Tab-separated table of C-alpha atoms and ligand atoms in Angstrom:
chain	number	residue	atom	x	y	z
A	1	MET	CA	0.000	0.000	0.000
A	2	THR	CA	1.262	3.495	-0.799
A	3	GLU	CA	0.356	6.116	1.762
A	4	PRO	CA	-1.115	9.360	0.426
A	5	LEU	CA	1.206	12.328	0.620
A	6	PRO	CA	0.422	14.912	3.248
A	7	SER	CA	-1.735	17.685	1.863
A	8	ILE	CA	0.564	20.442	3.080
A	9	GLN	CA	3.914	21.439	1.695
A	10	VAL	CA	6.950	21.794	3.902
A	11	PRO	CA	7.736	25.495	3.527
A	12	ALA	CA	11.114	27.052	2.783
A	13	LEU	CA	12.863	23.829	1.814
A	14	ALA	CA	15.579	25.694	-0.040
A	15	SER	CA	16.699	27.375	3.167
A	16	SER	CA	15.821	24.402	5.343
A	17	SER	CA	18.321	23.487	7.996
A	18	LEU	CA	17.433	19.814	7.437
A	19	VAL	CA	18.985	19.385	3.980
A	20	GLY	CA	21.741	16.783	4.230
A	21	HIS	CA	21.403	16.499	7.997
A	22	THR	CA	20.864	13.468	10.220
A	23	VAL	CA	17.525	13.118	11.994
A	24	VAL	CA	16.674	10.591	14.715
A	25	VAL	CA	13.015	9.580	15.048
A	26	THR	CA	11.838	7.773	18.192
A	27	GLY	CA	8.644	5.751	17.841
A	28	ALA	CA	9.666	5.197	14.207
A	29	GLY	CA	7.553	2.032	13.969
A	30	GLY	CA	4.392	3.787	15.149
A	31	GLN	CA	1.587	5.565	13.342
A	32	LEU	CA	3.274	8.987	13.117
A	33	GLY	CA	6.742	7.464	12.690
A	34	GLY	CA	5.604	5.749	9.488
A	35	PHE	CA	4.916	9.146	7.886
A	36	LEU	CA	7.990	10.941	9.215
A	37	ARG	CA	10.576	9.004	7.209
A	38	PRO	CA	9.163	9.803	3.728
A	39	VAL	CA	8.424	13.408	4.694
A	40	LEU	CA	11.962	13.854	6.021
A	41	GLY	CA	13.303	12.313	2.818
A	42	ALA	CA	11.269	14.776	0.764
A	43	ALA	CA	12.645	17.616	2.915
A	44	GLY	CA	16.184	16.617	1.998
A	45	ALA	CA	17.332	15.030	5.266
A	46	GLY	CA	20.591	13.175	4.640
A	47	ARG	CA	20.031	10.286	7.053
A	48	VAL	CA	16.966	9.252	9.017
A	49	ILE	CA	17.596	6.861	11.905
A	50	GLY	CA	14.430	5.292	13.269
A	51	LEU	CA	14.406	3.981	16.838
A	52	ASP	CA	11.647	1.978	18.501
A	53	ALA	CA	11.112	-0.542	21.268
A	54	ARG	CA	10.638	-3.375	18.770
A	55	ALA	CA	12.130	-4.252	15.410
A	56	GLY	CA	9.887	-3.625	12.412
A	57	ALA	CA	9.385	-1.553	9.288
A	58	GLY	CA	11.222	1.763	9.489
A	59	VAL	CA	13.138	0.763	12.648
A	60	ASP	CA	16.943	0.950	12.383
A	61	GLY	CA	17.669	0.478	16.080
A	62	VAL	CA	15.812	-1.196	18.948
A	63	VAL	CA	15.957	1.147	21.940
A	64	ASP	CA	13.666	1.183	24.968
A	65	ILE	CA	13.366	4.849	25.953
A	66	THR	CA	12.839	3.882	29.606
A	67	GLU	CA	16.555	2.956	29.635
A	68	ALA	CA	18.537	6.186	29.905
A	69	SER	CA	21.919	4.723	28.964
A	70	ALA	CA	20.568	2.962	25.852
A	71	VAL	CA	18.941	6.206	24.679
A	72	ARG	CA	22.121	8.189	25.379
A	73	SER	CA	24.312	5.772	23.385
A	74	ALA	CA	21.914	5.506	20.439
A	75	ILE	CA	21.601	9.273	20.055
A	76	ALA	CA	25.305	9.929	20.667
A	77	ASP	CA	26.211	7.319	18.018
A	78	ALA	CA	23.785	8.823	15.481
A	79	ALA	CA	25.047	12.395	16.149
A	80	PRO	CA	21.872	13.951	14.721
A	81	SER	CA	21.114	17.654	14.243
A	82	VAL	CA	17.457	16.990	14.984
A	83	VAL	CA	15.563	14.476	17.122
A	84	ILE	CA	11.824	13.999	16.613
A	85	HIS	CA	10.448	12.213	19.669
A	86	ALA	CA	7.266	10.333	18.738
A	87	ALA	CA	7.605	7.303	21.038
A	88	ALA	CA	4.963	7.085	23.760
A	89	TYR	CA	2.686	4.725	25.628
A	90	THR	CA	-0.447	5.865	23.765
A	91	ASP	CA	-3.061	3.413	25.076
A	92	VAL	CA	-5.007	5.860	27.277
A	93	ASP	CA	-6.932	3.126	29.096
A	94	GLY	CA	-3.778	1.026	29.429
A	95	CYS	CA	-2.096	4.034	31.090
A	96	GLU	CA	-4.902	4.108	33.668
A	97	ARG	CA	-4.339	0.406	34.411
A	98	ASP	CA	-0.538	0.674	34.535
A	99	PRO	CA	0.410	4.189	35.662
A	100	ALA	CA	3.964	3.105	36.480
A	101	LEU	CA	4.552	2.090	32.855
A	102	ALA	CA	2.895	5.316	31.648
A	103	GLN	CA	5.264	7.350	33.812
A	104	ALA	CA	8.294	5.280	32.771
A	105	VAL	CA	7.619	5.758	29.044
A	106	ASN	CA	5.847	9.110	28.741
A	107	THR	CA	7.645	11.049	31.478
A	108	ASP	CA	10.968	9.346	32.204
A	109	GLY	CA	11.406	8.249	28.578
A	110	SER	CA	10.908	11.826	27.388
A	111	ARG	CA	13.398	13.043	29.984
A	112	HIS	CA	15.966	10.518	28.713
A	113	VAL	CA	15.445	11.536	25.087
A	114	ALA	CA	15.716	15.227	26.013
A	115	ALA	CA	18.926	14.738	28.000
A	116	ALA	CA	20.472	12.710	25.173
A	117	ALA	CA	19.477	15.316	22.560
A	118	ARG	CA	20.895	18.130	24.679
A	119	ASP	CA	24.153	16.254	25.365
A	120	SER	CA	24.624	15.544	21.645
A	121	GLY	CA	23.927	19.172	20.704
A	122	SER	CA	20.728	18.312	18.788
A	123	TYR	CA	17.481	20.224	18.467
A	124	LEU	CA	14.487	18.255	19.814
A	125	VAL	CA	10.802	18.358	19.018
A	126	ALA	CA	8.717	16.082	21.269
A	127	VAL	CA	5.141	15.179	20.366
A	128	SER	CA	2.447	15.619	23.010
A	129	THR	CA	-1.323	15.592	23.300
A	130	ASP	CA	-4.572	17.503	23.747
A	131	PHE	CA	-5.195	15.210	26.752
A	132	VAL	CA	-3.074	17.617	28.836
A	133	PHE	CA	-6.248	19.764	28.956
A	134	SER	CA	-9.328	19.044	31.057
A	135	GLY	CA	-11.732	19.721	28.194
A	136	GLU	CA	-14.146	21.190	30.695
A	137	GLY	CA	-14.113	24.748	29.320
A	138	GLY	CA	-11.743	27.086	27.518
A	139	ALA	CA	-11.555	25.375	24.097
A	140	PRO	CA	-10.188	26.108	21.595
A	141	TYR	CA	-7.023	25.903	23.667
A	142	GLY	CA	-4.066	28.055	22.622
A	143	GLU	CA	-0.502	27.185	23.577
A	144	ASP	CA	-0.670	29.427	26.662
A	145	ALA	CA	-3.801	27.771	28.103
A	146	THR	CA	-3.325	26.118	31.485
A	147	PRO	CA	-3.151	22.317	31.314
A	148	ALA	CA	-5.232	20.274	33.778
A	149	PRO	CA	-5.053	16.612	32.732
A	150	ARG	CA	-7.824	14.267	33.868
A	151	SER	CA	-6.105	11.000	32.903
A	152	VAL	CA	-2.860	9.206	33.691
A	153	TYR	CA	-1.952	9.451	29.995
A	154	GLY	CA	-2.471	13.238	30.005
A	155	ALA	CA	-0.633	13.721	33.315
A	156	THR	CA	2.372	11.625	32.298
A	157	LYS	CA	2.575	13.342	28.889
A	158	LEU	CA	2.411	16.773	30.598
A	159	ALA	CA	5.265	15.802	32.924
A	160	GLY	CA	7.162	14.649	29.807
A	161	GLU	CA	6.592	18.077	28.213
A	162	GLN	CA	8.020	19.749	31.299
A	163	ALA	CA	11.068	17.470	31.245
A	164	VAL	CA	11.706	18.367	27.587
A	165	LEU	CA	11.366	22.124	28.032
A	166	SER	CA	13.466	22.161	31.183
A	167	ALA	CA	16.283	20.250	29.444
A	168	ASP	CA	16.705	23.086	26.927
A	169	ALA	CA	14.497	26.134	26.434
A	170	GLY	CA	15.149	25.939	22.678
A	171	PHE	CA	13.446	22.534	22.430
A	172	ALA	CA	9.876	22.242	21.175
A	173	VAL	CA	6.784	20.395	22.383
A	174	ALA	CA	4.196	19.822	19.624
A	175	ARG	CA	0.735	18.908	20.895
A	176	THR	CA	-1.529	17.085	18.504
A	177	ALA	CA	-4.866	15.238	18.738
A	178	TRP	CA	-7.041	12.408	17.385
A	179	LEU	CA	-4.298	11.136	15.057
A	180	TYR	CA	-5.133	8.750	12.244
A	181	GLY	CA	-3.448	7.286	9.156
A	182	GLY	CA	-1.262	4.356	8.223
A	183	PRO	CA	-1.650	0.604	8.496
A	184	GLY	CA	-2.405	0.260	12.232
A	185	LYS	CA	-5.487	0.762	14.377
A	186	HIS	CA	-7.081	4.223	14.299
A	187	PHE	CA	-10.552	5.751	14.566
A	188	PRO	CA	-11.475	5.993	10.839
A	189	ARG	CA	-10.416	2.370	10.287
A	190	THR	CA	-12.498	1.252	13.296
A	191	VAL	CA	-15.548	3.185	12.057
A	192	LEU	CA	-15.372	1.600	8.608
A	193	ALA	CA	-14.816	-1.894	10.002
A	194	VAL	CA	-17.755	-1.639	12.416
A	195	VAL	CA	-20.166	-0.122	9.880
A	196	ARG	CA	-19.161	-2.700	7.261
A	197	ASP	CA	-19.306	-5.696	9.599
A	198	ARG	CA	-22.242	-4.767	11.860
A	199	GLY	CA	-24.325	-2.600	9.528
A	200	GLY	CA	-24.126	0.579	11.623
A	201	MET	CA	-22.856	2.158	14.817
A	202	GLU	CA	-23.537	4.816	17.429
A	203	VAL	CA	-20.838	7.436	18.047
A	204	VAL	CA	-20.696	10.080	20.763
A	205	ASP	CA	-21.657	13.576	19.683
A	206	ASP	CA	-20.610	15.346	22.885
A	207	GLU	CA	-16.841	14.719	22.669
A	208	ALA	CA	-15.151	17.355	20.521
A	209	GLY	CA	-11.604	17.893	19.303
A	210	THR	CA	-9.372	18.206	16.269
A	211	PRO	CA	-8.911	15.082	14.124
A	212	THR	CA	-5.452	15.145	12.553
A	213	PHE	CA	-4.065	13.164	9.627
A	214	ALA	CA	-0.652	11.810	10.674
A	215	GLY	CA	0.849	12.736	7.276
A	216	ASP	CA	-0.113	16.382	7.767
A	217	LEU	CA	1.346	16.305	11.280
A	218	ALA	CA	4.598	14.777	9.971
A	219	ALA	CA	4.965	17.597	7.428
A	220	ALA	CA	4.215	20.240	10.069
A	221	LEU	CA	6.753	18.709	12.474
A	222	VAL	CA	9.415	18.745	9.776
A	223	ALA	CA	8.612	22.386	9.019
A	224	LEU	CA	8.840	23.194	12.733
A	225	ALA	CA	12.186	21.410	12.985
A	226	ALA	CA	13.472	23.280	9.918
A	227	ALA	CA	12.465	26.548	11.624
A	228	ARG	CA	13.972	25.376	14.966
A	229	GLY	CA	10.845	26.594	16.750
A	230	GLY	CA	11.176	26.574	20.548
A	231	GLY	CA	8.498	26.168	23.244
A	232	ILE	CA	4.977	24.791	22.953
A	233	PHE	CA	3.191	24.487	19.585
A	234	HIS	CA	-0.220	23.075	18.736
A	235	LEU	CA	-0.217	21.124	15.446
A	236	VAL	CA	-3.639	19.837	14.419
A	237	ASN	CA	-5.745	19.963	11.272
A	238	ALA	CA	-7.879	23.118	11.336
A	239	GLY	CA	-11.378	23.258	12.799
A	240	ARG	CA	-13.426	21.312	15.327
A	241	ALA	CA	-15.274	18.006	15.065
A	242	THR	CA	-17.195	15.707	17.329
A	243	ARG	CA	-16.501	11.980	17.246
A	244	PHE	CA	-19.905	11.632	15.546
A	245	SER	CA	-19.249	14.268	12.864
A	246	LEU	CA	-15.862	12.686	12.147
A	247	ALA	CA	-17.389	9.196	11.888
A	248	ARG	CA	-20.078	10.441	9.486
A	249	ALA	CA	-17.484	12.180	7.315
A	250	VAL	CA	-15.423	8.980	7.220
A	251	ALA	CA	-18.469	6.897	6.215
A	252	GLU	CA	-19.371	9.403	3.504
A	253	GLU	CA	-15.862	9.442	1.997
A	254	ALA	CA	-15.838	5.631	2.009
A	255	GLY	CA	-19.039	5.516	-0.044
A	256	LEU	CA	-21.169	4.229	2.838
A	257	ASP	CA	-24.526	5.667	3.858
A	258	PRO	CA	-23.665	8.303	6.520
A	259	ALA	CA	-27.015	7.560	8.206
A	260	LEU	CA	-25.535	4.223	9.285
A	261	VAL	CA	-23.645	6.309	11.856
A	262	GLN	CA	-25.994	7.602	14.550
A	263	PRO	CA	-25.266	9.998	17.433
A	264	THR	CA	-25.234	9.049	21.081
A	265	THR	CA	-23.992	10.628	24.306
A	266	THR	CA	-20.856	9.833	26.259
A	267	ALA	CA	-22.988	8.891	29.276
A	268	ALA	CA	-25.029	6.403	27.234
A	269	PHE	CA	-21.901	4.980	25.585
A	270	LEU	CA	-20.054	4.553	28.896
A	271	ALA	CA	-23.087	2.859	30.449
A	272	LYS	CA	-22.712	0.150	27.783
A	273	TYR	CA	-18.922	0.139	27.400
A	274	PRO	CA	-17.198	1.452	30.549
A	275	LEU	CA	-13.689	2.839	29.984
A	276	PRO	CA	-11.143	3.530	32.722
A	277	ALA	CA	-9.729	6.792	31.308
A	278	GLN	CA	-11.680	10.043	31.277
A	279	ARG	CA	-11.585	11.765	27.869
A	280	PRO	CA	-11.729	15.578	27.590
A	281	ALA	CA	-15.233	16.701	26.514
A	282	ASP	CA	-13.847	19.434	24.250
A	283	SER	CA	-10.082	19.560	23.739
A	284	THR	CA	-10.104	21.489	20.448
A	285	LEU	CA	-6.678	23.091	19.906
A	286	ALA	CA	-5.721	26.340	18.138
A	287	ASN	CA	-2.423	26.386	16.203
A	288	THR	CA	-1.592	29.981	17.053
A	289	ARG	CA	2.210	29.807	17.293
A	290	ALA	CA	2.700	27.532	14.270
A	291	ALA	CA	0.601	29.884	12.137
A	292	ALA	CA	2.929	32.721	13.142
A	293	LEU	CA	5.801	30.665	11.631
A	294	GLY	CA	3.816	30.134	8.409
A	295	ILE	CA	2.945	26.503	9.230
A	296	HIS	CA	-0.705	25.836	8.351
A	297	LEU	CA	-2.471	22.463	8.350
A	298	PRO	CA	-5.581	21.993	6.178
A	299	PRO	CA	-9.112	21.766	7.574
A	300	TRP	CA	-9.833	18.383	9.139
A	301	ARG	CA	-12.702	17.709	6.705
A	302	ASP	CA	-10.363	18.185	3.704
A	303	ALA	CA	-7.826	15.840	5.288
A	304	VAL	CA	-10.522	13.166	5.710
A	305	ALA	CA	-11.574	13.622	2.067
A	306	ALA	CA	-7.950	13.222	0.956
A	307	TYR	CA	-7.183	10.130	3.049
A	308	VAL	CA	-10.314	8.022	3.473
A	309	PRO	CA	-10.878	6.984	-0.187
A	310	GLN	CA	-7.534	5.198	-0.078
A	311	LEU	CA	-8.370	3.591	3.264
A	312	ALA	CA	-11.740	2.529	1.842
A	313	ALA	CA	-10.095	0.915	-1.185
A	314	GLU	CA	-7.715	-0.949	1.107
A	315	MET	CA	-10.729	-2.236	3.092
A	316	GLY	CA	-12.721	-3.263	0.010
A	317	LEU	CA	-15.224	-0.386	0.270
A	318	PRO	CA	-16.391	1.603	-2.747
A	319	GLY	CA	-15.249	5.158	-1.866
A	320	ARG	CA	-17.341	8.306	-2.369
A	321	ASN	CA	-17.249	8.101	-6.168
A	322	GLY	CA	-17.649	4.353	-6.403
A	323	PRO	CA	-14.987	1.720	-6.881
A	324	THR	CA	-11.886	2.631	-8.856
A	325	THR	CA	-10.772	0.211	-11.535
B	401	NAP	N1	-2.653	8.492	18.476
B	401	NAP	C1	-3.266	9.610	18.838
B	401	NAP	O1	-4.494	9.787	18.659
B	401	NAP	C2	-2.474	10.726	19.481
B	401	NAP	C3	-3.166	11.865	19.900
B	401	NAP	C4	-2.438	12.900	20.486
B	401	NAP	C5	-1.061	12.794	20.637
B	401	NAP	N2	-0.426	11.660	20.232
B	401	NAP	C6	1.027	11.595	20.422
B	401	NAP	O2	1.626	11.473	19.134
B	401	NAP	C7	2.833	10.710	19.235
B	401	NAP	C8	2.796	9.600	18.195
B	401	NAP	O3	1.650	8.787	18.438
B	401	NAP	P1	1.288	7.561	17.503
B	401	NAP	O4	-0.165	7.620	17.252
B	401	NAP	O5	2.244	7.456	16.379
B	401	NAP	O6	1.533	6.391	18.556
B	401	NAP	P2	1.905	4.858	18.314
B	401	NAP	O7	1.434	4.402	16.986
B	401	NAP	O8	1.467	4.147	19.552
B	401	NAP	O9	3.494	4.909	18.247
B	401	NAP	C9	4.282	5.076	19.401
B	401	NAP	C10	5.501	4.203	19.236
B	401	NAP	O10	6.280	4.313	20.440
B	401	NAP	C11	6.717	3.007	20.753
B	401	NAP	N3	7.054	2.833	22.159
B	401	NAP	C12	6.226	2.572	23.203
B	401	NAP	N4	6.935	2.388	24.326
B	401	NAP	C13	8.244	2.556	23.987
B	401	NAP	C14	9.453	2.473	24.705
B	401	NAP	N5	9.473	2.185	26.026
B	401	NAP	N6	10.610	2.679	24.046
B	401	NAP	C15	10.611	2.960	22.720
B	401	NAP	N7	9.498	3.045	21.978
B	401	NAP	C16	8.332	2.837	22.606
B	401	NAP	C17	5.537	2.137	20.376
B	401	NAP	O11	5.925	0.783	20.303
B	401	NAP	P3	4.826	-0.359	20.628
B	401	NAP	O12	3.766	-0.242	19.587
B	401	NAP	O13	5.627	-1.596	20.556
B	401	NAP	O14	4.301	-0.064	22.000
B	401	NAP	C18	5.132	2.725	19.048
B	401	NAP	O15	5.861	2.168	17.975
B	401	NAP	C19	2.909	10.254	20.693
B	401	NAP	O16	3.719	11.141	21.400
B	401	NAP	C20	1.481	10.389	21.189
B	401	NAP	O17	1.437	10.607	22.593
B	401	NAP	C21	-1.100	10.630	19.641
């Protein structure tokens, strides 16, 4: 399968500080990691070294970020100019069940990556999450909004952010949200599988945020790294969606009847399917600081329209304009 290209261009490539340089990507085998390598290649990076906890596609070195010395050696050996830290324990309910592992990976792991990047003289951008916000008022959240996580995942990611920014004030934290894309499990793939296999589904219409195509995020991260932006940035596709509006858009772009997706409430959903982690009710983010650098991601609805037809074809669904021959 060929992944669609991100729908944004990486600006100012000619003057990019990435051309010919070495970039280390942690979490290289994950959803975002799978998009970073081709985007970095297109931006002219000389060498991309992918690290992850397990061997697999796109992984050049197996490194557990909970082990400080292993991280230090891997990054010192690579001698990168830029480190993009995408490794995390991203199972939000799993984090609730195993907070020690969440802290080890999301907080301590980020501290280890930040120390290793600083000691090797590299610039670091670490990826974080909208789950640092409570979602109980104040959305859309700008970069200066006060975090108040309601989950172990959000709290351990926030502590990871603080470890990164205290290692070097020139490092960046890039918060994103509702990521999808690539061959693994993600929300649009789940929606299409459930609607196809069960003939319909109910999706909550009172949880709002900013769905983000991982290819668009990869391009924005590379642009941020080229600009050596420092501090906190929000990098999400533009606009605001509910889980329900996203699911309907996905069904529509896959050529399915959108009415097969029906709205429900979080309370009704949780009564049927209890989940340990609390999700923010509205964690919509505003990309204020990235926009000031000229980094703009497309509207979330356009990103869904660009990506889902390919996902639909992969899953044997017709797509909005019927099957392609
Ligand atoms: N997915 C979302 O909706 C979302 C939303 C907001 C923010 N984010 C953030 O975006 C970033 C990328 O997320 P993603 O969706 O690409 O996540 P992902 O697909 O889960 O990828 C994360 C990668 O990190 C690896 N990893 C986990 N523990 C590790 C360890 N101890 N040492 C080294 N690597 C380890 C994972 O390996 P295993 O698969 O083997 O565990 C996985 O390959 C993360 O920082 C995440 O917090 C994601």
